[in-house]
Every structure is written in structure tokens, then in C-alpha cells.
Short mmCIF file of C-alpha atoms in Angstrom, two decimals:
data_model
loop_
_atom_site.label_atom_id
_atom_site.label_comp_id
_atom_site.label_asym_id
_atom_site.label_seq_id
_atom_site.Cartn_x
_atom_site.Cartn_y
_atom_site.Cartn_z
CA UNK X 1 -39.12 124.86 -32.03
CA UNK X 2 -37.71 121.29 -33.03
CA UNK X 3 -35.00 119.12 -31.50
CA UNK X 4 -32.40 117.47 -33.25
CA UNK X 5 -33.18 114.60 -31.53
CA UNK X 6 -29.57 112.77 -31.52
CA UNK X 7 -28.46 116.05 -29.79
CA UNK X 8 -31.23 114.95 -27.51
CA UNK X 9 -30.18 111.78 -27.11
CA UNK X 10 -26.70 112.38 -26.29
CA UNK X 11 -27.10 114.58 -23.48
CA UNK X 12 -27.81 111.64 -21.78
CA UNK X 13 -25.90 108.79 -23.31
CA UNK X 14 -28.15 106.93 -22.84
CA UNK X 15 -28.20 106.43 -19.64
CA UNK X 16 -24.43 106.28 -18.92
CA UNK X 17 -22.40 109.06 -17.48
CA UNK X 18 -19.09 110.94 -17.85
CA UNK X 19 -17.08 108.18 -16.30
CA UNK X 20 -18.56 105.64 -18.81
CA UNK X 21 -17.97 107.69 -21.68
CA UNK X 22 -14.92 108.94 -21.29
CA UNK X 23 -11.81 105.96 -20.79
CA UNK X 24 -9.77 106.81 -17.37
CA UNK X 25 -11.66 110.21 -16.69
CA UNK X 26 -12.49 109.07 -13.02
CA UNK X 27 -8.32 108.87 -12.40
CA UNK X 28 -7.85 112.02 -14.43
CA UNK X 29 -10.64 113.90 -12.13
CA UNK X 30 -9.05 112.20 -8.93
CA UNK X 31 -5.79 113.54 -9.77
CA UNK X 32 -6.52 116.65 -9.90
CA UNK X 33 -9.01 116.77 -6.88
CA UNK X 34 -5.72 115.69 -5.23
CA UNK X 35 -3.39 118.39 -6.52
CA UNK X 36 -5.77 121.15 -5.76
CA UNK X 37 -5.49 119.39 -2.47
CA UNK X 38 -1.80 120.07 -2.44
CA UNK X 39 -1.91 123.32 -3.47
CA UNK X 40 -0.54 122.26 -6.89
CA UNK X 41 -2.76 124.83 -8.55
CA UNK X 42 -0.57 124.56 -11.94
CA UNK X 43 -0.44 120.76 -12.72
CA UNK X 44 -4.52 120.83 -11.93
CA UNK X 45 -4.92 123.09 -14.14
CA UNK X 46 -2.79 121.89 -17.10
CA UNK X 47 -4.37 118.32 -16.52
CA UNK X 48 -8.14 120.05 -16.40
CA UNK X 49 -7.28 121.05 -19.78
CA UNK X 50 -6.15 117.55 -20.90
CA UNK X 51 -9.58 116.50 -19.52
CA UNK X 52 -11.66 118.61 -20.94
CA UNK X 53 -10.13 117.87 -24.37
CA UNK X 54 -10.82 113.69 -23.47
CA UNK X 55 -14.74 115.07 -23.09
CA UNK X 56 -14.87 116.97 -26.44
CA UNK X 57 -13.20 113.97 -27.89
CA UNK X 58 -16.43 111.96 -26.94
CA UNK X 59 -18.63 115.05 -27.59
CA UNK X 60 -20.72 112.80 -30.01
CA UNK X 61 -21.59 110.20 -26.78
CA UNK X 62 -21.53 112.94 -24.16
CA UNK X 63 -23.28 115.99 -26.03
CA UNK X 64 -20.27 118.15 -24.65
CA UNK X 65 -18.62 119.30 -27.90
CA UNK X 66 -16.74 122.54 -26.56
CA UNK X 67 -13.98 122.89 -24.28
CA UNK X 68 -15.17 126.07 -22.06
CA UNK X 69 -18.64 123.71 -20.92
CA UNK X 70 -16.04 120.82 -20.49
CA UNK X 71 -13.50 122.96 -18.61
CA UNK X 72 -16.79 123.77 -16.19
CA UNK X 73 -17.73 120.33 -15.82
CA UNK X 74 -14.21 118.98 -15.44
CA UNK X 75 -13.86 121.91 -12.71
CA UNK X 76 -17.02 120.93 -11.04
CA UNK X 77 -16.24 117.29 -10.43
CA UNK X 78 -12.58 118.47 -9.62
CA UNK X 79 -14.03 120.41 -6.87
CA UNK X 80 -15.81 117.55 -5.77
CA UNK X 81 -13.32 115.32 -5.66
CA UNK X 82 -10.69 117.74 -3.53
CA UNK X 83 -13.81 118.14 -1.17
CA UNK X 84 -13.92 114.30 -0.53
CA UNK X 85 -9.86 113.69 -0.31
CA UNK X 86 -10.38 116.55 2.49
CA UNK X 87 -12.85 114.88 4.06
CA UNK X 88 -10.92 111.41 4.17
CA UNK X 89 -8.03 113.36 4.75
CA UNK X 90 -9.85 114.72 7.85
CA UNK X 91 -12.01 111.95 9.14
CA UNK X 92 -8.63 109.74 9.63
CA UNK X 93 -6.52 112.21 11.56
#
């Protein structure tokens, strides 16, 4: 079995991650960490799919190239962040 090895290579960007790769993804993720916070189930979703096309846009750099594993991803670190504004939101009441 042989590699393409710049399909190797992109998985991990050398080195960099998401966040790097993608311009503004860390506010896009936040924002919707927060509205699944609010309950604003909707406008996270509609802006999940607005991130997951920003990933497939820099599928070449982030060996993501289809929008159902970028949906996942953008829904994992959405989870992630509405667990963490939670948290804050908790720890300072």
C-alpha cells in the first residue's frame, strides 16, 4: 500500500493546526460554543456550516477536503468551546 505523501503531509500542516490554517476560525468556533450556550441551536448550526465550508476551503493545508468530516470537527471543537463558556460561566457565579 503507498501514500500519497502530500496527503500525508497535510494531515498535519506541518505542524500547525486548525486555528492556523484557517483565518478567524477560533471566533467562528467561539461563537457558536456560545450560541449552543444560549440555546440558539439554529444560528450554531447555520454558522457550523459556514465553518466547515472555511475548512474545505483550506482542505489542501488541512487535509480536510469534505464538508461531513469538517461538520464533525467543527462540531467537536464547538462542543468544546460551549463546555468551557459553561465552566467560566459557572466558576464566576
Amino acid at each position: 500500500m503507498t501514500e500519497n505523501p502530500t496527503a500525508r503531509e497535510a494531515v498535519w500542516a506541518d505542524g500547525e493546526n486548525l486555528y492556523d490554517i484557517v483565518p478567524a476560525l477560533d471566533a467562528v468556533i467561539e461563537t457558536i460554543g456560545r450560541d449552543l450556550v444560549l440555546g440558539e441551536y439554529s444560528l450554531a448550526q447555520t454558522t457550523a456550516y459556514a465553518a466547515a465550508q472555511m475548512i474545505t476551503e483550506q482542505g489542501a493545508v488541512s487535509g480536510i477536503r469534505d464538508e461531513a468530516t469538517a461538520l464533525l470537527v467543527v462540531r467537536a471543537l464547538a462542543e468544546s468551546a460551549a463546555a468551557t463558556e459553561r465552566a467560566i460561566d459557572g466558576s464566576s457565579s
